[in-house]
Amino acid sequence: MGTRVIVIAAEEREYTAKLAEFVREQEPSWDVAAFTYAGALRLELLEGNRSIDLVIGEPSIMREAGASCERARKTLALVERAGAGGDGGWTEVSKYQPLPMLLNAIRGAVAGGLGETMDGCRIVTVFSASGGTGKTTLALNLLRQAGERRLRTFYLNLEALNATSILFGQGEPDSLSRLLYGLQAHPEQWEELFGRLCRHQPYLRTDYIDAPEHPGERLAMTSDILSELIGRIRASGRYDLIVVDPDQGAGDWHRDLLLLSDRVVWLAVDDMQALKKADKLLRYWQEQSGSEVLADKLLFVMNKAQGQRPINRWSLPGDGPAMSLPYVPQWKTVDQPGRLLGAPAFCGAVDELLELLELRERSPSVRRRKEVEANGAYRAHVRGTG
């Protein structure tokens, strides 16, 4: 990624020092400066002789610093609750969240993406509080149709019990283990290792990592490890969209994954018990993380809909689901990727969902052509191993 200049501005001295120290430790090639009052921030921005890639600060300090903040390439507002940034026009990030997650927000902004739909990498998680709702089917359809919109996609399957080998074929079952080990033991070799282990599924038009045969790796997942993994993939600059497909767990890393995501497609089905489970889990997580922070990311979608109106009363936020996806009974016996992608009614609904997620077609550009040329060798390698 090269040398980047990051400026952190927050009034609380201990918080600012802790965040700056963490960022320096995790990204030693970055130049990180920290300020606790607006006058020093303004002086750095106006009189410094270096280009500032990112200012991440509390809205009060950035307002007082005034127009000087416009000299930074990107700005992020550290807020305690959604909307606290006011009318500053800044992209907001939660101030009080695990440091690895906050670092990923910083990495995303530096890489050119946080809050900017097509200039960077979006993270969309397909989640459900119950099993059997069709998460993986939806995730694969999202990937395929996003690929048709010229978006570069990556599929990250985090299910403890995974069955996608019938779709992707038998690969290297220890790929995720090797990647996570290398991430922690040899972070300087990340790009090379990721290039070797990453595969490509041409029909689904997506890159992916072979899922482990046994659930141990994913059962041992922690928020810090997951945050670092997604952050590295996002900051690689290779993708416009990462679709994450976790299981229906209720652990801390599941909650933090939702907080880390730009959007969460929360699948529900017209079943009273399933809706009750979803309501309980959502309330539990909102008590832990703050309702505003999580609610802004959620898009509730009813899957396997078989009528115009649901039978059961909608108990989740809002007057009802944002949209419905039709039930396709033929998919119960699917054993090839193509059969998951051939239902016209479902494809039409997924197109509508992509619009709701603001994942529109990316037009070719000079910048894109340069990226493709620069990544040509990488793409050739991935196709050769797919």
Coordinates of C-alpha atoms in Angstrom, one line a residue:
M1 CA 0.0 0.0 0.0
G2 CA 3.0 2.3 0.5
T3 CA 3.5 5.2 2.9
R4 CA 0.3 6.9 4.0
V5 CA -0.2 9.9 6.3
I6 CA -3.0 9.5 8.8
V7 CA -4.1 12.2 11.3
I8 CA -6.2 11.3 14.4
A9 CA -8.0 14.0 16.3
A10 CA -10.0 13.4 19.5
E11 CA -10.2 15.4 22.7
E12 CA -9.6 12.5 25.1
R13 CA -5.9 12.2 25.4
E14 CA -5.8 8.5 26.5
Y15 CA -8.2 7.4 23.7
T16 CA -6.2 9.3 21.1
A17 CA -2.9 7.9 22.2
K18 CA -4.2 4.3 22.4
L19 CA -5.7 4.5 18.9
A20 CA -2.6 6.1 17.4
E21 CA -0.3 3.5 19.0
F22 CA -2.5 0.6 17.7
V23 CA -2.5 1.9 14.2
R24 CA 1.3 2.4 14.2
E25 CA 1.8 -1.1 15.4
Q26 CA -0.5 -2.7 12.8
E27 CA 0.6 -0.5 9.9
P28 CA 4.3 0.4 10.6
S29 CA 4.7 1.9 7.1
W30 CA 2.1 4.6 7.8
D31 CA 3.0 8.0 9.2
V32 CA 0.5 8.6 12.1
A33 CA 0.0 11.9 13.8
A34 CA -2.4 12.5 16.8
F35 CA -3.9 15.7 18.1
T36 CA -6.2 16.5 21.0
Y37 CA -7.3 20.1 20.1
A38 CA -8.3 21.9 17.0
G39 CA -5.6 24.5 16.9
A40 CA -2.8 22.0 16.5
L41 CA -4.9 20.0 13.9
R42 CA -5.5 23.2 11.9
L43 CA -1.8 24.1 12.0
E44 CA -0.8 20.6 10.8
L45 CA -3.2 20.7 7.9
L46 CA -2.5 24.3 6.7
E47 CA 1.2 24.6 7.3
G48 CA 2.5 21.0 7.0
N49 CA 4.5 20.1 3.9
R50 CA 3.0 16.6 3.4
S51 CA -0.1 15.3 1.8
I52 CA -2.7 14.0 4.3
D53 CA -4.4 10.8 3.2
L54 CA -7.0 10.7 6.0
V55 CA -8.2 12.7 8.9
I56 CA -10.2 10.6 11.4
G57 CA -11.6 12.8 14.2
E58 CA -14.4 13.8 16.5
P59 CA -16.9 16.1 14.7
S60 CA -16.4 18.9 17.3
I61 CA -12.6 19.1 16.6
M62 CA -13.1 18.9 12.8
R63 CA -15.7 21.7 12.9
E64 CA -13.4 23.9 14.9
A65 CA -10.6 23.2 12.5
G66 CA -12.9 24.4 9.7
A67 CA -12.0 24.3 6.1
S68 CA -8.5 23.1 6.8
C69 CA -9.9 19.5 7.0
E70 CA -10.7 19.8 3.3
R71 CA -7.0 19.5 2.5
A72 CA -7.1 15.9 3.5
R73 CA -7.9 13.3 0.8
K74 CA -10.5 11.6 3.0
T75 CA -12.2 12.4 6.4
L76 CA -13.9 10.1 8.8
A77 CA -16.0 11.3 11.8
L78 CA -15.6 9.4 15.1
V79 CA -19.1 9.3 16.6
E80 CA -20.7 7.7 19.6
R81 CA -24.0 7.2 17.8
A82 CA -25.1 7.3 14.1
G83 CA -26.0 10.8 12.9
A84 CA -23.9 12.5 15.6
G85 CA -21.7 14.0 12.9
G86 CA -24.5 16.4 12.0
D87 CA -24.4 18.2 8.6
G88 CA -20.7 18.0 8.1
G89 CA -21.1 15.5 5.2
W90 CA -18.5 13.2 6.7
T91 CA -18.6 9.4 6.6
E92 CA -19.2 8.2 10.2
V93 CA -17.6 5.4 12.1
S94 CA -18.4 4.2 15.6
K95 CA -15.8 5.6 18.1
Y96 CA -16.2 2.8 20.6
Q97 CA -15.7 -0.5 18.8
P98 CA -12.9 -3.0 18.9
L99 CA -9.7 -1.4 17.7
P100 CA -9.2 -4.0 14.9
M101 CA -12.6 -3.1 13.5
L102 CA -11.9 0.6 13.7
L103 CA -8.5 0.0 11.9
N104 CA -10.4 -1.8 9.1
A105 CA -12.6 1.3 8.7
I106 CA -9.4 3.4 8.4
R107 CA -7.9 0.9 6.0
G108 CA -11.0 1.0 3.9
A109 CA -11.0 4.8 3.7
V110 CA -7.3 4.9 2.9
A111 CA -7.8 2.3 0.1
G112 CA -10.5 4.5 -1.3
G113 CA -13.7 2.9 -0.3
L114 CA -15.5 3.4 3.0
G115 CA -18.9 4.9 2.3
E116 CA -18.2 5.3 -1.4
T117 CA -20.2 2.8 -3.3
M118 CA -18.0 2.2 -6.4
D119 CA -14.6 3.7 -5.5
G120 CA -13.8 1.1 -3.0
C121 CA -14.6 -2.3 -1.6
R122 CA -18.0 -2.9 0.0
I123 CA -18.6 -5.7 2.6
V124 CA -22.1 -7.3 2.4
T125 CA -22.9 -10.0 4.9
V126 CA -25.8 -12.4 4.3
F127 CA -27.1 -13.4 7.8
S128 CA -29.9 -15.2 9.4
A129 CA -30.8 -16.1 13.0
S130 CA -32.0 -19.6 11.9
G131 CA -30.7 -22.3 9.6
G132 CA -32.2 -23.3 6.3
T133 CA -33.2 -19.8 5.2
G134 CA -31.2 -19.9 2.0
K135 CA -28.2 -17.7 2.9
T136 CA -25.7 -19.5 0.7
T137 CA -28.0 -19.6 -2.2
L138 CA -28.6 -15.9 -2.0
A139 CA -24.9 -15.1 -1.4
L140 CA -24.0 -17.0 -4.6
N141 CA -26.7 -15.3 -6.7
L142 CA -25.5 -11.9 -5.4
L143 CA -22.0 -12.8 -6.5
R144 CA -23.0 -14.0 -9.9
Q145 CA -25.2 -11.0 -10.7
A146 CA -22.7 -8.5 -9.2
G147 CA -20.1 -10.0 -11.5
E148 CA -22.5 -9.4 -14.4
R149 CA -22.4 -5.8 -13.4
R150 CA -18.6 -5.8 -13.8
L151 CA -18.0 -5.8 -10.1
R152 CA -14.9 -7.7 -8.9
T153 CA -16.1 -10.0 -6.1
F154 CA -14.8 -12.2 -3.3
Y155 CA -16.8 -14.9 -1.5
L156 CA -15.9 -15.6 2.1
N157 CA -17.7 -18.6 3.5
L158 CA -17.5 -18.8 7.4
E159 CA -20.1 -21.5 8.0
A160 CA -18.9 -24.1 10.6
L161 CA -20.4 -26.9 8.6
N162 CA -19.8 -26.1 4.9
A163 CA -21.2 -27.9 1.9
T164 CA -20.1 -25.6 -0.9
S165 CA -17.6 -28.2 -2.1
I166 CA -20.4 -29.6 -4.3
L167 CA -20.4 -26.3 -6.1
F168 CA -16.7 -25.3 -6.0
G169 CA -15.1 -28.7 -6.1
Q170 CA -12.5 -30.2 -3.8
G171 CA -9.7 -27.8 -3.2
E172 CA -7.1 -27.4 -0.4
P173 CA -9.0 -27.9 2.9
D174 CA -6.2 -26.2 4.9
S175 CA -6.2 -23.0 2.8
L176 CA -8.0 -20.9 5.5
S177 CA -5.8 -22.3 8.3
R178 CA -2.6 -21.4 6.3
L179 CA -4.0 -18.0 5.5
L180 CA -4.8 -17.2 9.1
Y181 CA -1.5 -18.5 10.3
G182 CA 0.4 -16.5 7.8
L183 CA -1.6 -13.4 8.6
Q184 CA -0.5 -13.6 12.3
A185 CA 3.0 -15.1 11.9
H186 CA 4.2 -13.5 8.7
P187 CA 2.0 -10.5 7.8
E188 CA 4.7 -9.1 5.5
Q189 CA 4.1 -12.1 3.2
W190 CA 0.3 -11.7 3.1
E191 CA 0.1 -10.6 -0.6
E192 CA 2.1 -13.6 -1.8
L193 CA 0.3 -16.1 0.3
F194 CA -3.1 -14.8 -0.5
G195 CA -2.3 -14.9 -4.2
R196 CA -1.3 -18.6 -4.0
L197 CA -4.3 -19.7 -2.0
C198 CA -7.0 -17.6 -3.7
R199 CA -9.0 -19.5 -6.4
H200 CA -11.6 -18.4 -9.0
Q201 CA -15.0 -19.8 -9.9
P202 CA -15.6 -18.7 -13.5
Y203 CA -19.3 -19.5 -13.6
L204 CA -20.0 -17.6 -10.4
R205 CA -17.5 -14.9 -11.5
T206 CA -15.9 -14.7 -8.0
D207 CA -12.7 -15.4 -6.2
Y208 CA -12.8 -17.4 -3.0
I209 CA -10.7 -19.4 -0.5
D210 CA -11.3 -23.1 -0.2
A211 CA -13.4 -23.9 2.9
P212 CA -12.0 -26.3 5.6
E213 CA -13.4 -29.8 5.7
H214 CA -13.7 -29.7 9.5
P215 CA -15.4 -27.0 11.6
G216 CA -12.6 -26.4 14.1
E217 CA -11.1 -23.4 12.3
R218 CA -14.3 -21.5 12.2
L219 CA -15.5 -22.5 15.6
A220 CA -12.3 -21.0 17.0
M221 CA -12.8 -17.7 15.1
T222 CA -12.4 -14.5 17.1
S223 CA -13.4 -10.9 16.3
D224 CA -9.8 -9.7 16.0
I225 CA -8.8 -12.5 13.6
L226 CA -11.9 -12.0 11.5
S227 CA -11.5 -8.3 11.4
E228 CA -7.8 -8.6 10.4
L229 CA -8.6 -11.1 7.6
I230 CA -11.4 -9.0 6.1
G231 CA -9.4 -5.9 6.4
R232 CA -6.5 -7.3 4.5
I233 CA -8.7 -8.6 1.7
R234 CA -10.5 -5.3 1.5
A235 CA -7.3 -3.2 1.5
S236 CA -5.8 -5.3 -1.3
G237 CA -7.6 -3.2 -3.8
R238 CA -8.6 -6.2 -5.9
Y239 CA -12.3 -6.2 -5.1
D240 CA -15.4 -4.0 -5.3
L241 CA -17.5 -6.4 -3.2
I242 CA -16.8 -9.0 -0.5
V243 CA -19.8 -11.2 0.3
V244 CA -19.6 -12.9 3.7
D245 CA -21.6 -16.0 4.3
P246 CA -21.5 -17.0 8.1
D247 CA -23.5 -19.5 9.9
Q248 CA -26.5 -18.6 12.2
G249 CA -24.3 -18.3 15.3
A250 CA -24.9 -15.8 18.1
G251 CA -21.2 -15.4 19.2
D252 CA -19.3 -12.1 19.6
W253 CA -17.6 -12.5 16.2
H254 CA -21.0 -12.9 14.5
R255 CA -22.1 -9.6 16.0
D256 CA -18.8 -7.9 15.2
L257 CA -19.0 -9.1 11.7
L258 CA -22.3 -7.3 11.3
L259 CA -20.8 -4.2 12.7
L260 CA -17.8 -4.5 10.4
S261 CA -20.0 -4.9 7.3
D262 CA -21.2 -2.0 5.2
R263 CA -24.6 -3.6 4.8
V264 CA -26.2 -6.8 6.3
V265 CA -28.9 -8.7 4.3
W266 CA -30.8 -10.3 7.2
L267 CA -32.8 -13.2 5.8
A268 CA -36.1 -14.2 7.4
V269 CA -38.7 -16.8 6.5
D270 CA -42.4 -16.8 7.1
D271 CA -42.2 -19.0 10.2
M272 CA -43.2 -17.9 13.7
Q273 CA -40.3 -19.6 15.5
A274 CA -37.7 -18.2 13.1
L275 CA -39.1 -14.7 13.4
K276 CA -39.1 -15.0 17.2
K277 CA -35.4 -16.1 17.2
A278 CA -34.4 -13.3 14.9
D279 CA -36.2 -10.8 17.1
K280 CA -34.5 -12.1 20.3
L281 CA -31.0 -12.1 18.8
L282 CA -31.4 -8.6 17.3
R283 CA -32.5 -7.2 20.6
Y284 CA -29.6 -8.9 22.4
W285 CA -27.1 -7.5 20.0
Q286 CA -28.6 -4.0 20.0
E287 CA -28.3 -3.9 23.8
Q288 CA -24.6 -4.7 23.4
S289 CA -23.6 -2.5 20.6
G290 CA -26.2 0.3 20.4
S291 CA -29.4 0.1 18.3
E292 CA -28.4 3.0 16.0
V293 CA -25.0 1.6 15.1
L294 CA -26.4 -1.8 14.1
A295 CA -29.8 -0.8 12.7
D296 CA -28.3 1.5 10.0
K297 CA -26.6 -1.5 8.4
L298 CA -29.6 -3.9 8.3
L299 CA -31.8 -4.8 5.3
F300 CA -34.5 -7.3 6.2
V301 CA -35.4 -9.6 3.3
M302 CA -38.1 -12.3 3.4
N303 CA -36.9 -15.4 1.6
K304 CA -38.9 -18.4 0.2
A305 CA -42.0 -16.3 -0.1
Q306 CA -45.0 -18.2 -1.4
G307 CA -47.7 -15.5 -1.4
Q308 CA -48.4 -11.8 -1.6
R309 CA -48.7 -11.5 2.2
P310 CA -46.9 -13.4 5.0
I311 CA -48.9 -15.6 7.2
N312 CA -47.2 -14.6 10.4
R313 CA -47.0 -11.2 12.0
W314 CA -43.8 -9.3 11.2
S315 CA -42.0 -8.8 14.5
L316 CA -38.7 -7.3 13.2
P317 CA -38.0 -3.5 12.8
G318 CA -40.1 -1.7 10.2
D319 CA -43.6 -2.3 8.9
G320 CA -42.3 -5.4 7.0
P321 CA -39.4 -6.8 5.0
A322 CA -37.7 -4.4 2.5
M323 CA -38.4 -7.0 -0.2
S324 CA -39.2 -10.7 -0.7
L325 CA -37.4 -13.4 -2.6
P326 CA -39.5 -16.2 -4.2
Y327 CA -39.4 -19.9 -3.2
V328 CA -37.7 -22.2 -5.8
P329 CA -38.4 -25.8 -4.8
Q330 CA -36.1 -27.2 -7.5
W331 CA -33.1 -26.0 -5.5
K332 CA -33.5 -28.7 -2.9
T333 CA -31.6 -31.2 -5.2
V334 CA -29.1 -28.8 -6.7
D335 CA -25.6 -30.2 -7.3
Q336 CA -24.2 -27.8 -9.9
P337 CA -23.7 -24.0 -9.6
G338 CA -25.7 -23.2 -12.7
R339 CA -28.8 -24.7 -11.3
L340 CA -28.7 -22.2 -8.5
L341 CA -28.7 -19.3 -10.9
G342 CA -31.3 -20.2 -13.5
A343 CA -34.6 -19.1 -11.9
P344 CA -35.8 -16.0 -13.7
A345 CA -38.1 -14.8 -10.9
F346 CA -35.2 -15.2 -8.3
C347 CA -32.7 -13.4 -10.6
G348 CA -35.1 -10.5 -11.0
A349 CA -35.5 -10.2 -7.2
V350 CA -31.7 -10.3 -6.8
D351 CA -31.4 -7.5 -9.3
E352 CA -33.8 -5.5 -7.2
L353 CA -31.8 -6.3 -4.1
L354 CA -28.5 -5.2 -5.7
E355 CA -30.2 -1.9 -6.4
L356 CA -31.3 -1.6 -2.8
L357 CA -27.7 -2.2 -1.8
E358 CA -26.5 0.4 -4.3
L359 CA -24.3 -2.1 -6.1
R360 CA -24.8 -0.8 -9.6
E361 CA -22.8 -1.5 -12.7
R362 CA -19.3 -0.3 -12.7
S363 CA -18.3 1.3 -16.0
P364 CA -14.8 0.8 -17.4
S365 CA -12.5 3.7 -16.8
V366 CA -8.8 4.6 -17.3
R367 CA -8.2 3.8 -13.6
R368 CA -9.9 0.5 -13.9
R369 CA -8.0 -0.5 -17.0
K370 CA -4.8 0.3 -15.2
E371 CA -5.9 -1.8 -12.3
V372 CA -6.7 -4.7 -14.6
E373 CA -3.3 -4.4 -16.3
A374 CA -1.5 -4.2 -13.0
N375 CA -3.3 -7.3 -11.7
G376 CA -3.0 -9.3 -14.9
A377 CA -0.4 -11.7 -13.6
Y378 CA -2.5 -12.2 -10.4
R379 CA -5.6 -13.0 -12.4
A380 CA -3.8 -15.4 -14.6
H381 CA -2.6 -17.2 -11.6
V382 CA -6.0 -17.4 -10.0
R383 CA -7.6 -18.7 -13.2
G384 CA -4.9 -21.4 -13.4
T385 CA -5.7 -22.7 -9.9
G386 CA -9.5 -22.4 -10.2

